[in-house]
Coordinates of C-alpha atoms in Angstrom, one line a residue:
Chain A
X280 CA 0.0 0.3 -0.5
X281 CA 0.7 3.4 -0.5
X282 CA 1.8 6.3 2.6
X283 CA -0.5 8.8 3.0
X284 CA 1.8 11.9 4.1
X285 CA 0.6 13.6 7.2
X286 CA 1.1 17.3 9.0
X287 CA 2.1 16.2 11.9
X288 CA 3.9 12.9 12.0
X289 CA 3.5 10.7 15.2
X290 CA 6.2 8.5 15.2
X291 CA 6.4 4.9 17.0
X292 CA 9.4 2.8 17.8
X293 CA 9.6 -0.5 18.3
X294 CA 12.2 -1.5 20.5
X295 CA 13.9 0.3 23.5
X296 CA 17.4 -0.9 23.5
X297 CA 20.8 0.2 21.4
X298 CA 19.4 1.5 18.3
X299 CA 15.8 2.9 19.5
X300 CA 16.4 5.0 22.8
X301 CA 18.9 7.3 20.1
X302 CA 16.5 7.4 16.9
X303 CA 13.7 8.7 20.3
X304 CA 16.3 11.3 21.3
X305 CA 16.4 12.2 17.6
X306 CA 13.2 12.7 16.7
X307 CA 12.7 13.7 20.0
X308 CA 14.6 17.5 19.2
X309 CA 13.4 18.1 15.6
X310 CA 10.0 18.1 17.1
X311 CA 8.2 14.8 16.9
X312 CA 5.8 13.0 19.1
X313 CA 7.6 9.7 19.6
X314 CA 5.8 6.6 21.7
X315 CA 8.2 4.0 22.3
X316 CA 8.2 0.7 23.5
X317 CA 9.5 -2.6 24.7
X318 CA 8.5 -6.6 24.2
X319 CA 6.5 -6.2 27.3
X320 CA 4.7 -4.0 29.8
X321 CA 5.4 -0.6 29.4
X322 CA 5.9 0.1 32.5
X323 CA 8.9 -2.4 32.8
X324 CA 10.8 0.5 31.1
X325 CA 8.8 3.5 32.2
X326 CA 12.1 4.5 34.1
X327 CA 14.2 4.3 30.7
X328 CA 12.0 6.8 29.1
X329 CA 12.1 9.4 31.6
X330 CA 15.4 9.2 31.8
X331 CA 17.3 8.3 28.9
X332 CA 14.6 9.1 26.4
X333 CA 12.4 12.1 28.4
X334 CA 9.8 13.5 26.3
X335 CA 9.3 9.8 25.0
X336 CA 5.6 7.4 26.6
X337 CA 6.1 4.0 26.7
X338 CA 3.7 2.4 25.7
X339 CA 2.2 -1.3 24.9
X340 CA 4.0 -2.5 21.2
X341 CA 0.6 -2.7 19.5
X342 CA -0.5 0.6 21.2
X343 CA 2.4 2.5 19.7
X344 CA 2.2 0.9 16.5
X345 CA -1.7 1.4 16.1
X346 CA -1.2 5.4 16.8
X347 CA 1.9 6.0 14.9
X348 CA 1.9 7.8 11.4
X349 CA 5.4 6.3 11.0
X350 CA 6.5 2.9 13.4
X351 CA 10.2 2.5 13.6
X352 CA 11.4 -1.2 13.7
X353 CA 14.2 -1.0 15.8
X354 CA 14.6 -4.7 17.2
X355 CA 16.0 -7.7 17.2
X356 CA 15.5 -9.3 13.4
X357 CA 14.3 -12.5 15.3
X358 CA 12.2 -10.6 17.9
X359 CA 10.5 -9.4 14.4
X360 CA 9.0 -13.0 13.4
X361 CA 7.3 -12.6 16.5
X362 CA 5.5 -9.3 15.2
X363 CA 1.3 -8.7 14.8
X364 CA 1.5 -7.6 11.8
X365 CA -2.1 -5.7 12.2
X366 CA -1.4 -3.1 14.0
X367 CA 1.2 -1.4 11.0
X368 CA -0.8 -2.0 8.6
X369 CA -1.4 1.3 6.6
X370 CA 1.8 3.0 8.7
X371 CA 4.6 3.3 6.6
X372 CA 7.3 1.4 8.5
X373 CA 10.4 2.2 8.9
X374 CA 13.2 -1.4 8.7
X375 CA 16.4 0.0 10.9
X376 CA 17.2 -3.6 11.8
X377 CA 20.0 -6.0 10.5
X378 CA 20.2 -9.7 9.7
X379 CA 23.4 -9.7 10.8
X380 CA 24.1 -13.7 11.7
X381 CA 27.9 -13.6 12.7
X382 CA 26.3 -11.6 15.7
X383 CA 22.6 -12.8 16.0
X384 CA 22.9 -16.1 14.7
X385 CA 21.6 -17.8 11.9
X386 CA 17.6 -16.8 10.8
X387 CA 16.6 -19.2 7.8
X388 CA 13.8 -17.0 6.6
X389 CA 16.7 -14.6 6.2
X390 CA 19.3 -16.2 4.6
X391 CA 18.0 -15.8 0.7
X392 CA 17.1 -12.2 0.1
X393 CA 17.6 -8.5 1.6
X394 CA 16.1 -8.3 4.9
X395 CA 13.9 -5.4 4.3
X396 CA 11.8 -7.1 1.1
X397 CA 11.6 -9.9 3.9
X398 CA 10.4 -7.6 6.9
X399 CA 8.0 -6.0 3.4
X400 CA 6.9 -9.6 2.5
X401 CA 5.5 -9.9 6.7
X402 CA 4.5 -6.8 6.4
X403 CA 1.8 -6.9 2.7
X404 CA -0.3 -3.9 4.6
X405 CA 1.8 -1.1 5.5
X406 CA 4.4 0.7 3.0
X407 CA 7.8 -0.3 4.4
X408 CA 11.4 1.4 3.6
X409 CA 14.6 0.6 4.7
X410 CA 16.8 3.3 6.8
X411 CA 18.8 3.9 10.0
X412 CA 19.8 1.2 10.0
X413 CA 23.9 1.3 8.6
X414 CA 25.2 4.0 10.9
X415 CA 26.5 2.7 14.3
X416 CA 24.0 4.1 17.1
X417 CA 26.1 5.9 19.5
X418 CA 27.6 7.6 15.9
X419 CA 23.4 8.2 14.5
X420 CA 23.5 10.7 17.7
X421 CA 27.1 12.1 17.8
X422 CA 27.2 12.8 14.0
X423 CA 24.1 14.7 13.6
X424 CA 24.3 18.2 12.8
X425 CA 21.7 21.1 11.5
X426 CA 21.4 21.3 7.7
X427 CA 24.2 23.0 5.6
X428 CA 26.0 22.1 8.2
X429 CA 29.9 21.3 6.2
X430 CA 30.8 18.3 8.3
X431 CA 26.9 16.7 7.9
X432 CA 26.9 13.3 6.8
X433 CA 24.4 10.7 5.1
X434 CA 21.8 8.6 5.9
X435 CA 20.3 6.8 3.0
X436 CA 17.0 5.3 2.1
X437 CA 15.6 3.1 0.1
X438 CA 12.2 2.1 -1.0
X439 CA 9.5 1.3 -3.4
X440 CA 6.9 3.6 -2.0
X441 CA 8.0 7.3 -3.8
X442 CA 5.7 8.7 -0.5
X443 CA 7.1 6.7 2.0
X444 CA 10.3 7.4 0.8
X445 CA 9.8 11.4 0.9
X446 CA 8.3 11.2 4.4
X447 CA 11.6 9.0 5.5
X448 CA 13.8 11.5 3.6
X449 CA 12.2 14.5 5.2
X450 CA 12.7 12.7 9.2
X451 CA 16.4 11.7 8.1
X452 CA 17.0 16.1 7.2
X453 CA 15.2 16.9 10.3
X454 CA 17.0 14.6 12.9
X455 CA 20.4 15.6 11.6
X456 CA 21.5 13.6 8.3
X457 CA 21.9 14.5 4.3
X458 CA 19.4 12.2 2.7
X459 CA 20.6 9.8 0.2
X460 CA 17.6 8.1 -1.8
X461 CA 19.3 4.5 -3.1
X462 CA 16.8 3.7 -4.9
X463 CA 13.9 0.4 -4.5
X464 CA 14.2 -2.0 -1.8
X465 CA 15.8 -4.5 -3.4
X466 CA 19.0 -2.1 -4.1
X467 CA 18.8 -0.6 -0.7
X468 CA 20.7 -4.2 0.4
X469 CA 23.7 -2.5 -0.3
X470 CA 22.8 -0.7 2.8
X471 CA 23.0 -4.3 4.5
X472 CA 26.1 -5.2 7.1
X473 CA 29.7 -6.1 4.6
X474 CA 28.3 -3.8 2.8
X475 CA 30.7 -1.1 1.2
X476 CA 28.6 1.3 3.0
X477 CA 27.5 -0.3 6.7
X478 CA 29.2 1.5 9.7
X479 CA 31.2 4.2 8.1
X480 CA 29.6 7.5 7.8
X481 CA 30.4 10.1 5.1
X482 CA 29.1 13.1 3.5
X483 CA 26.1 13.1 1.1
X484 CA 29.1 13.1 -2.4
X485 CA 31.3 10.3 -1.0
X486 CA 28.1 8.3 0.1
X487 CA 26.8 8.2 -3.6
X488 CA 30.5 7.6 -4.6
X489 CA 30.3 4.2 -2.9
X490 CA 27.3 3.3 -3.0
X491 CA 28.0 3.7 -7.1
X492 CA 30.8 1.5 -7.4
X493 CA 29.8 -0.5 -4.2
X494 CA 26.6 -1.7 -6.9
X495 CA 28.7 -2.6 -9.0
X496 CA 29.9 -5.3 -7.0
X497 CA 27.2 -6.4 -5.5
X498 CA 26.1 -10.0 -5.6
Chain B
X282 CA 33.7 20.1 50.3
X283 CA 36.0 17.2 50.9
X284 CA 34.8 13.9 48.6
X285 CA 35.2 10.8 50.8
X286 CA 34.1 8.6 48.5
X287 CA 36.3 6.0 48.1
X288 CA 38.0 5.3 44.6
X289 CA 39.6 2.2 43.2
X290 CA 41.6 1.7 40.0
X291 CA 41.7 -1.5 38.0
X292 CA 43.6 -3.3 35.3
X293 CA 42.2 -5.5 32.4
X294 CA 43.3 -7.7 29.6
X295 CA 41.9 -9.6 27.2
X296 CA 45.7 -12.0 26.7
X297 CA 46.5 -9.5 23.9
X298 CA 49.5 -11.6 22.1
X299 CA 51.9 -9.7 22.7
X300 CA 55.2 -9.5 20.4
X301 CA 58.5 -9.3 20.5
X302 CA 60.9 -5.9 19.4
X303 CA 60.7 -7.2 16.0
X304 CA 56.7 -7.8 15.9
X305 CA 57.2 -11.2 16.1
X306 CA 54.6 -12.9 17.9
X307 CA 55.0 -14.9 21.1
X308 CA 53.8 -17.9 21.9
X309 CA 50.5 -18.0 23.5
X310 CA 51.6 -20.2 26.3
X311 CA 54.5 -17.3 26.5
X312 CA 51.5 -14.7 26.9
X313 CA 49.5 -16.4 29.2
X314 CA 52.7 -16.2 31.3
X315 CA 53.5 -12.5 30.8
X316 CA 50.1 -12.1 31.7
X317 CA 50.3 -13.7 35.1
X318 CA 54.1 -11.5 35.6
X319 CA 51.6 -8.5 34.6
X320 CA 49.1 -9.5 37.7
X321 CA 51.8 -9.3 40.3
X322 CA 53.6 -6.3 39.3
X323 CA 50.1 -4.9 38.5
X324 CA 49.7 -4.8 42.7
X325 CA 53.3 -4.1 43.4
X326 CA 53.2 -1.0 41.8
X327 CA 49.4 -0.1 43.6
X328 CA 46.5 -1.7 41.3
X329 CA 43.6 -2.3 44.0
X330 CA 41.8 -5.3 40.8
X331 CA 43.1 -6.9 37.9
X332 CA 40.7 -8.1 35.5
X333 CA 40.9 -11.3 32.8
X334 CA 38.5 -11.5 30.3
X335 CA 37.1 -14.3 28.5
X336 CA 38.9 -14.6 24.8
X337 CA 39.1 -17.4 22.7
X338 CA 41.0 -16.1 19.4
X339 CA 44.8 -16.0 17.5
X340 CA 45.0 -12.4 19.0
X341 CA 43.6 -13.1 22.1
X342 CA 44.6 -17.3 23.1
X343 CA 42.7 -16.1 26.8
X344 CA 39.6 -18.2 27.2
X345 CA 40.3 -19.7 30.7
X346 CA 41.4 -16.5 33.0
X347 CA 40.7 -17.9 36.5
X348 CA 43.8 -20.5 36.2
X349 CA 45.6 -17.2 35.0
X350 CA 43.9 -15.7 37.5
X351 CA 44.6 -18.1 40.5
X352 CA 48.7 -18.1 39.6
X353 CA 48.5 -14.3 40.5
X354 CA 46.6 -15.2 43.4
X355 CA 49.3 -17.5 44.7
X356 CA 52.0 -14.8 44.1
X357 CA 50.3 -11.9 45.6
X358 CA 48.3 -10.8 49.4
X359 CA 46.1 -7.5 48.3
X360 CA 45.1 -7.2 44.7
X361 CA 41.3 -8.1 43.9
X362 CA 41.2 -11.0 40.8
X363 CA 38.5 -10.9 39.3
X364 CA 36.7 -11.9 35.1
X365 CA 36.5 -8.9 33.3
X366 CA 34.6 -10.3 31.2
X367 CA 33.0 -14.0 32.3
X368 CA 30.9 -14.5 28.9
X369 CA 28.3 -16.3 31.3
X370 CA 25.6 -16.8 28.3
X371 CA 27.9 -19.5 27.0
X372 CA 29.0 -21.1 30.2
X373 CA 27.3 -22.5 33.0
X374 CA 26.5 -20.4 36.4
X375 CA 27.2 -22.8 38.5
X376 CA 30.9 -23.3 37.1
X377 CA 31.7 -20.0 37.4
X378 CA 30.7 -19.6 40.4
X379 CA 32.4 -23.0 41.8
X380 CA 35.9 -21.1 39.6
X381 CA 35.4 -17.9 40.9
X382 CA 34.3 -19.5 45.1
X383 CA 37.3 -21.0 44.0
X384 CA 39.5 -18.2 43.3
X385 CA 38.1 -16.7 46.3
X386 CA 39.3 -19.0 48.8
X387 CA 42.6 -19.1 47.3
X388 CA 42.7 -15.7 47.3
X389 CA 42.0 -15.2 50.9
X390 CA 38.5 -13.4 50.1
X391 CA 40.1 -11.2 46.8
X392 CA 37.4 -12.8 44.0
X393 CA 35.2 -10.6 41.6
X394 CA 33.0 -11.3 39.1
X395 CA 31.8 -9.4 35.6
X396 CA 29.3 -11.2 33.8
X397 CA 29.2 -10.0 29.9
X398 CA 26.4 -10.9 27.6
X399 CA 29.4 -11.8 25.1
X400 CA 29.7 -9.0 23.0
X401 CA 32.9 -10.7 21.7
X402 CA 30.5 -14.3 20.7
X403 CA 33.6 -16.9 19.4
X404 CA 32.7 -18.6 22.6
X405 CA 29.0 -19.5 21.3
X406 CA 29.6 -22.1 18.2
X407 CA 33.0 -22.9 20.0
X408 CA 30.2 -24.4 22.7
X409 CA 27.5 -25.5 20.7
X410 CA 25.6 -22.5 21.6
X411 CA 23.4 -20.8 19.4
X412 CA 23.9 -17.4 18.9
X413 CA 20.1 -16.6 18.1
X414 CA 18.9 -17.4 21.8
X415 CA 21.7 -14.7 23.9
X416 CA 18.8 -12.6 25.7
X417 CA 17.5 -15.9 27.4
X418 CA 20.9 -17.3 28.1
X419 CA 22.2 -15.0 29.2
X420 CA 19.2 -13.9 31.7
X421 CA 18.4 -17.0 33.0
X422 CA 21.9 -17.4 33.4
X423 CA 22.7 -14.1 35.1
X424 CA 19.6 -15.3 37.4
X425 CA 20.9 -18.5 38.5
X426 CA 24.0 -16.9 39.5
X427 CA 22.7 -14.0 41.6
X428 CA 21.4 -17.0 43.6
X429 CA 24.3 -19.0 44.3
X430 CA 26.4 -15.8 45.4
X431 CA 24.0 -15.4 47.7
X432 CA 25.5 -19.1 49.6
X433 CA 22.7 -21.5 50.5
X434 CA 20.6 -24.2 49.0
X435 CA 19.9 -23.2 45.6
X436 CA 16.0 -23.8 43.4
X437 CA 15.9 -22.6 40.4
X438 CA 14.1 -23.6 36.7
X439 CA 15.0 -22.6 33.3
X440 CA 15.4 -24.0 29.8
X441 CA 18.7 -22.9 29.2
X442 CA 19.9 -25.3 32.1
X443 CA 18.8 -28.5 34.1
X444 CA 16.6 -26.9 37.7
X445 CA 18.5 -27.5 40.5
X446 CA 16.1 -28.4 44.0
X447 CA 17.5 -27.1 47.2
X448 CA 21.4 -28.1 45.8
X449 CA 23.9 -26.8 47.5
X450 CA 27.4 -24.9 45.8
X451 CA 30.1 -26.0 47.0
X452 CA 33.2 -24.3 48.0
X453 CA 31.3 -21.9 50.2
X454 CA 32.5 -18.3 50.4
X455 CA 33.8 -17.5 54.2
X456 CA 32.3 -14.4 54.6
X457 CA 29.6 -13.6 52.1
X458 CA 28.8 -13.1 48.3
X459 CA 32.0 -12.0 46.2
X460 CA 32.0 -8.8 44.6
X461 CA 29.9 -8.8 40.4
X462 CA 28.9 -6.9 38.4
X463 CA 27.0 -7.0 35.0
X464 CA 28.9 -5.0 31.8
X465 CA 26.8 -3.1 29.7
X466 CA 28.1 -1.0 26.6
X467 CA 25.2 0.1 25.4
X468 CA 21.3 -1.4 26.4
X469 CA 19.7 0.7 29.3
X470 CA 17.7 -2.5 28.8
X471 CA 20.9 -4.5 30.4
X472 CA 21.2 -1.6 33.2
X473 CA 17.9 -2.2 34.5
X474 CA 18.5 -6.3 34.4
X475 CA 21.9 -5.2 36.7
X476 CA 19.6 -3.9 39.7
X477 CA 17.5 -6.2 39.5
X478 CA 19.6 -8.8 39.7
X479 CA 21.9 -6.5 42.2
X480 CA 24.8 -6.6 40.7
X481 CA 27.0 -3.3 40.7
X482 CA 27.3 -1.6 36.8
X483 CA 30.0 -2.1 35.7
X484 CA 29.9 0.3 31.6
X485 CA 32.4 -1.1 28.9
X486 CA 32.8 2.1 27.6
X487 CA 34.9 1.3 23.5
X488 CA 34.5 4.6 21.9
X489 CA 32.6 7.4 21.5
X490 CA 31.8 10.0 24.1
X491 CA 32.1 8.8 27.3
X492 CA 29.4 11.6 28.7
X493 CA 26.8 9.5 26.9
X494 CA 26.6 7.4 29.1
X495 CA 25.8 9.2 32.5
X496 CA 22.2 8.8 32.4
X497 CA 22.5 5.3 32.6
X498 CA 23.8 5.4 36.4
X499 CA 21.2 8.2 36.9
X500 CA 19.1 5.1 35.3
X501 CA 20.7 2.5 37.6
X502 CA 20.5 4.3 41.1
X503 CA 17.1 5.0 40.3
X504 CA 16.0 1.3 39.7
X505 CA 18.5 0.1 42.4
X506 CA 15.8 2.6 44.7
X507 CA 12.9 1.2 42.5
X508 CA 13.6 -2.4 43.6
X509 CA 14.2 -2.1 46.7
X510 CA 18.0 -2.2 46.8
X511 CA 21.0 -0.4 48.8
X512 CA 23.1 1.7 46.5
X513 CA 25.2 -0.1 44.4
X514 CA 28.7 0.7 42.1
X515 CA 29.0 1.9 38.5
X516 CA 32.7 0.9 36.7
X517 CA 34.0 2.4 34.2
X518 CA 36.0 0.3 32.4
X519 CA 37.4 1.3 28.8
X520 CA 41.4 0.7 26.6
X521 CA 43.9 2.6 27.6
X522 CA 48.3 2.8 27.0
X523 CA 50.2 4.7 29.1
X524 CA 53.6 5.5 28.5
X525 CA 56.0 8.7 29.1
X526 CA 54.3 11.2 27.3
X527 CA 51.1 11.4 24.6
X528 CA 53.7 11.0 21.5
X529 CA 54.6 8.0 22.7
X530 CA 52.0 5.9 24.1
X531 CA 50.3 7.3 20.8
X532 CA 53.4 5.9 18.6
X533 CA 53.0 2.4 20.2
X534 CA 48.9 2.3 20.6
X535 CA 48.1 3.4 16.9
X536 CA 48.9 1.1 14.5
X537 CA 48.3 -2.0 17.5
X538 CA 45.1 -0.7 17.9
X539 CA 44.4 0.5 14.2
X540 CA 45.3 -3.5 13.0
X541 CA 42.7 -5.1 15.6
X542 CA 39.9 -2.8 14.6
X543 CA 40.8 -3.6 11.1
X544 CA 40.6 -7.3 11.9
X545 CA 37.2 -7.0 13.5
X546 CA 35.4 -4.7 11.6
X547 CA 33.4 -6.7 9.3
X548 CA 32.4 -8.6 11.6
X549 CA 31.6 -6.0 14.7
X550 CA 30.0 -3.4 12.6
X551 CA 33.3 -1.0 13.6
X552 CA 34.4 1.8 10.6
X553 CA 37.7 1.7 9.7
X554 CA 39.5 3.3 12.9
X555 CA 41.7 6.6 10.8
X556 CA 43.7 8.6 12.2
X557 CA 42.1 11.9 12.4
X558 CA 38.9 10.3 15.0
X559 CA 42.2 8.6 16.9
X560 CA 42.7 11.5 17.8
X561 CA 39.9 12.4 18.9
X562 CA 39.3 9.3 20.7
X563 CA 43.0 10.0 22.7
X564 CA 42.0 13.4 23.1
X565 CA 39.4 14.8 26.3
X566 CA 36.0 13.7 24.7
X567 CA 36.9 10.1 23.2
X568 CA 37.0 6.8 25.0
X569 CA 40.9 6.1 24.6
X570 CA 43.3 6.6 27.8
X571 CA 46.2 6.7 25.5
X572 CA 48.5 9.5 26.7
X573 CA 51.4 10.5 29.7
X574 CA 50.3 9.9 33.3
X575 CA 49.4 13.1 33.4
X576 CA 46.9 13.2 30.6
X577 CA 45.4 9.9 31.7
X578 CA 44.8 10.8 34.6
X579 CA 42.7 14.2 34.5
X580 CA 40.7 11.9 31.5
X581 CA 40.0 9.6 34.9
X582 CA 39.1 12.2 37.3
X583 CA 36.5 13.6 34.6
X584 CA 35.4 10.3 33.4
X585 CA 34.6 9.0 36.7
X586 CA 32.9 12.5 37.8
X587 CA 30.8 12.6 34.8
X588 CA 29.6 9.0 35.1
X589 CA 29.4 8.8 39.3
X590 CA 30.8 6.0 39.4
X591 CA 33.7 5.1 42.0
X592 CA 35.6 2.4 40.0
X593 CA 38.2 2.7 36.4
X594 CA 39.5 -0.5 35.2
X595 CA 42.0 0.8 32.6
X596 CA 42.3 -2.5 29.7
X597 CA 45.1 -2.1 28.6
X598 CA 47.4 -3.6 26.0
X599 CA 46.8 -4.4 22.6
X600 CA 48.1 -7.7 20.7
X601 CA 51.4 -6.6 19.0
X602 CA 52.6 -5.0 21.7
X603 CA 55.9 -6.3 24.1
X604 CA 55.8 -7.0 27.8
X605 CA 58.2 -5.1 28.2
X606 CA 55.6 -1.6 27.1
X607 CA 52.7 -3.3 28.7
X608 CA 55.1 -3.3 32.1
X609 CA 56.2 0.8 31.3
X610 CA 51.6 0.4 31.4
X611 CA 51.5 -0.9 34.4
X612 CA 54.5 0.7 35.9
X613 CA 53.5 4.2 35.2
X614 CA 49.9 3.6 36.4
X615 CA 50.1 2.1 39.3
X616 CA 52.7 4.4 40.5
X617 CA 51.6 7.8 38.5
X618 CA 48.6 7.6 37.1
X619 CA 46.4 6.3 39.8
X620 CA 47.9 9.2 42.9
X621 CA 47.4 11.2 40.4
X622 CA 43.3 10.9 39.2
X623 CA 42.8 9.9 43.5
X624 CA 44.3 13.6 43.9
X625 CA 42.1 14.9 41.4
X626 CA 39.3 13.5 42.9
X627 CA 39.5 14.3 45.8
X628 CA 40.1 17.6 45.2
X629 CA 37.2 18.1 43.4

């Protein structure tokens, strides 16, 4: 399905481990209202939210997703397999997860193809884009810069729905990065672990160059 | 107002494989013997703690650090000895308790344990564990370890090992639980777990601004209150290298650091190291404690204050440094960095 741009987009971040709190803080600073959820009771993350993500609301995952315009998947990939796709229907879903067997173990479902394409298949009622997966979580926070800063870095977005990609590019810009559009969700495989831009932060021209050169050697 | 807080200062190693002066790697066996000498020397120079982190690789041949700690225990009398960290997810909590309780007996009550979930994941395939289970493995095993530490018969049930029913686990400690910590690398949920189970909080900081961890100390203290526990200490662990001057320390450390991070980058998702990033990391804002005694002491004092931590453990060494360079590092750390950092902290 296609994403309909909203006036004031509410974010629902699913995952309160490494990347979730970082994206939440950046988005709150950029003026987005943010709900955040772990795998269980919001009471379990009330203290984390109050002290580490002040301004975010702790919610059940289903509520955070249902009330959001943009849902950010920031959970370990194996947890995604247990997620009910229902409340994510009709939403823009940003897949910030990675399939990384060297670090998280082998997940058979993700052994073939791009991980975000498989996520999209499982969320057929949502508009899935790949973004925020390729910069280390603490770097993501430290390297954010206002628009126009000379040392501003690029952050990529890949997706098949133009409106969803546009909305994600705006989000990326507002949280401190120059959006780099790398094409379709399938083209987004270039952003995966082991790829030419994974774990590296580059300015927009260098990022484009690295993606361009890397795409030629992509399997 | 005088700061009456007691600060302690430790040294950690991962058994980083030594080289000789020409750069030729020493054997694993010689590296391990050198670690024992370094631990004994750490006490002589004034360090409060010596820790060995479990690793299973060619560059870090140190899977059984507790055996090395026992050798150090037999030749020392004051320094505390512990893991930094024990990869509990791929170990058996009963065995870990037994090994460190034995170390505690040998050393006359000087054992400590830092439990980690394992960011260095080589032990999972080695011992037949599935990485995909790491959260459940760690959570269950840390819970059982907390029960074992209390002493007395243990009843426990879980999915990751056989249950225990009113089981007496020996050797008993002579004077209650020995200090135990949970190592945390940036996940606030792990901070809550440490507080829930009553472990100290060990912040493992290997890159970026250490100051970003300050909210975690606050989170830890508030979580302890919430769980009705008395305050527990916060420890900061960070890598570094001390030499006579900043220039010498950086010149010795950089090529070894560059090589090992480059090697680990693809698997761990690290950015390949650059000299400009290294300069930033070794500067006042970064997480590498590389420099002269004065530089490193200032940085330690500033970071302990920022993080509300009362212990600093310097992870010294890198694969390819010589034993002699490490001994100089230990000597300068013990005889110069620690007294200076203490002085600065007392004066603030």
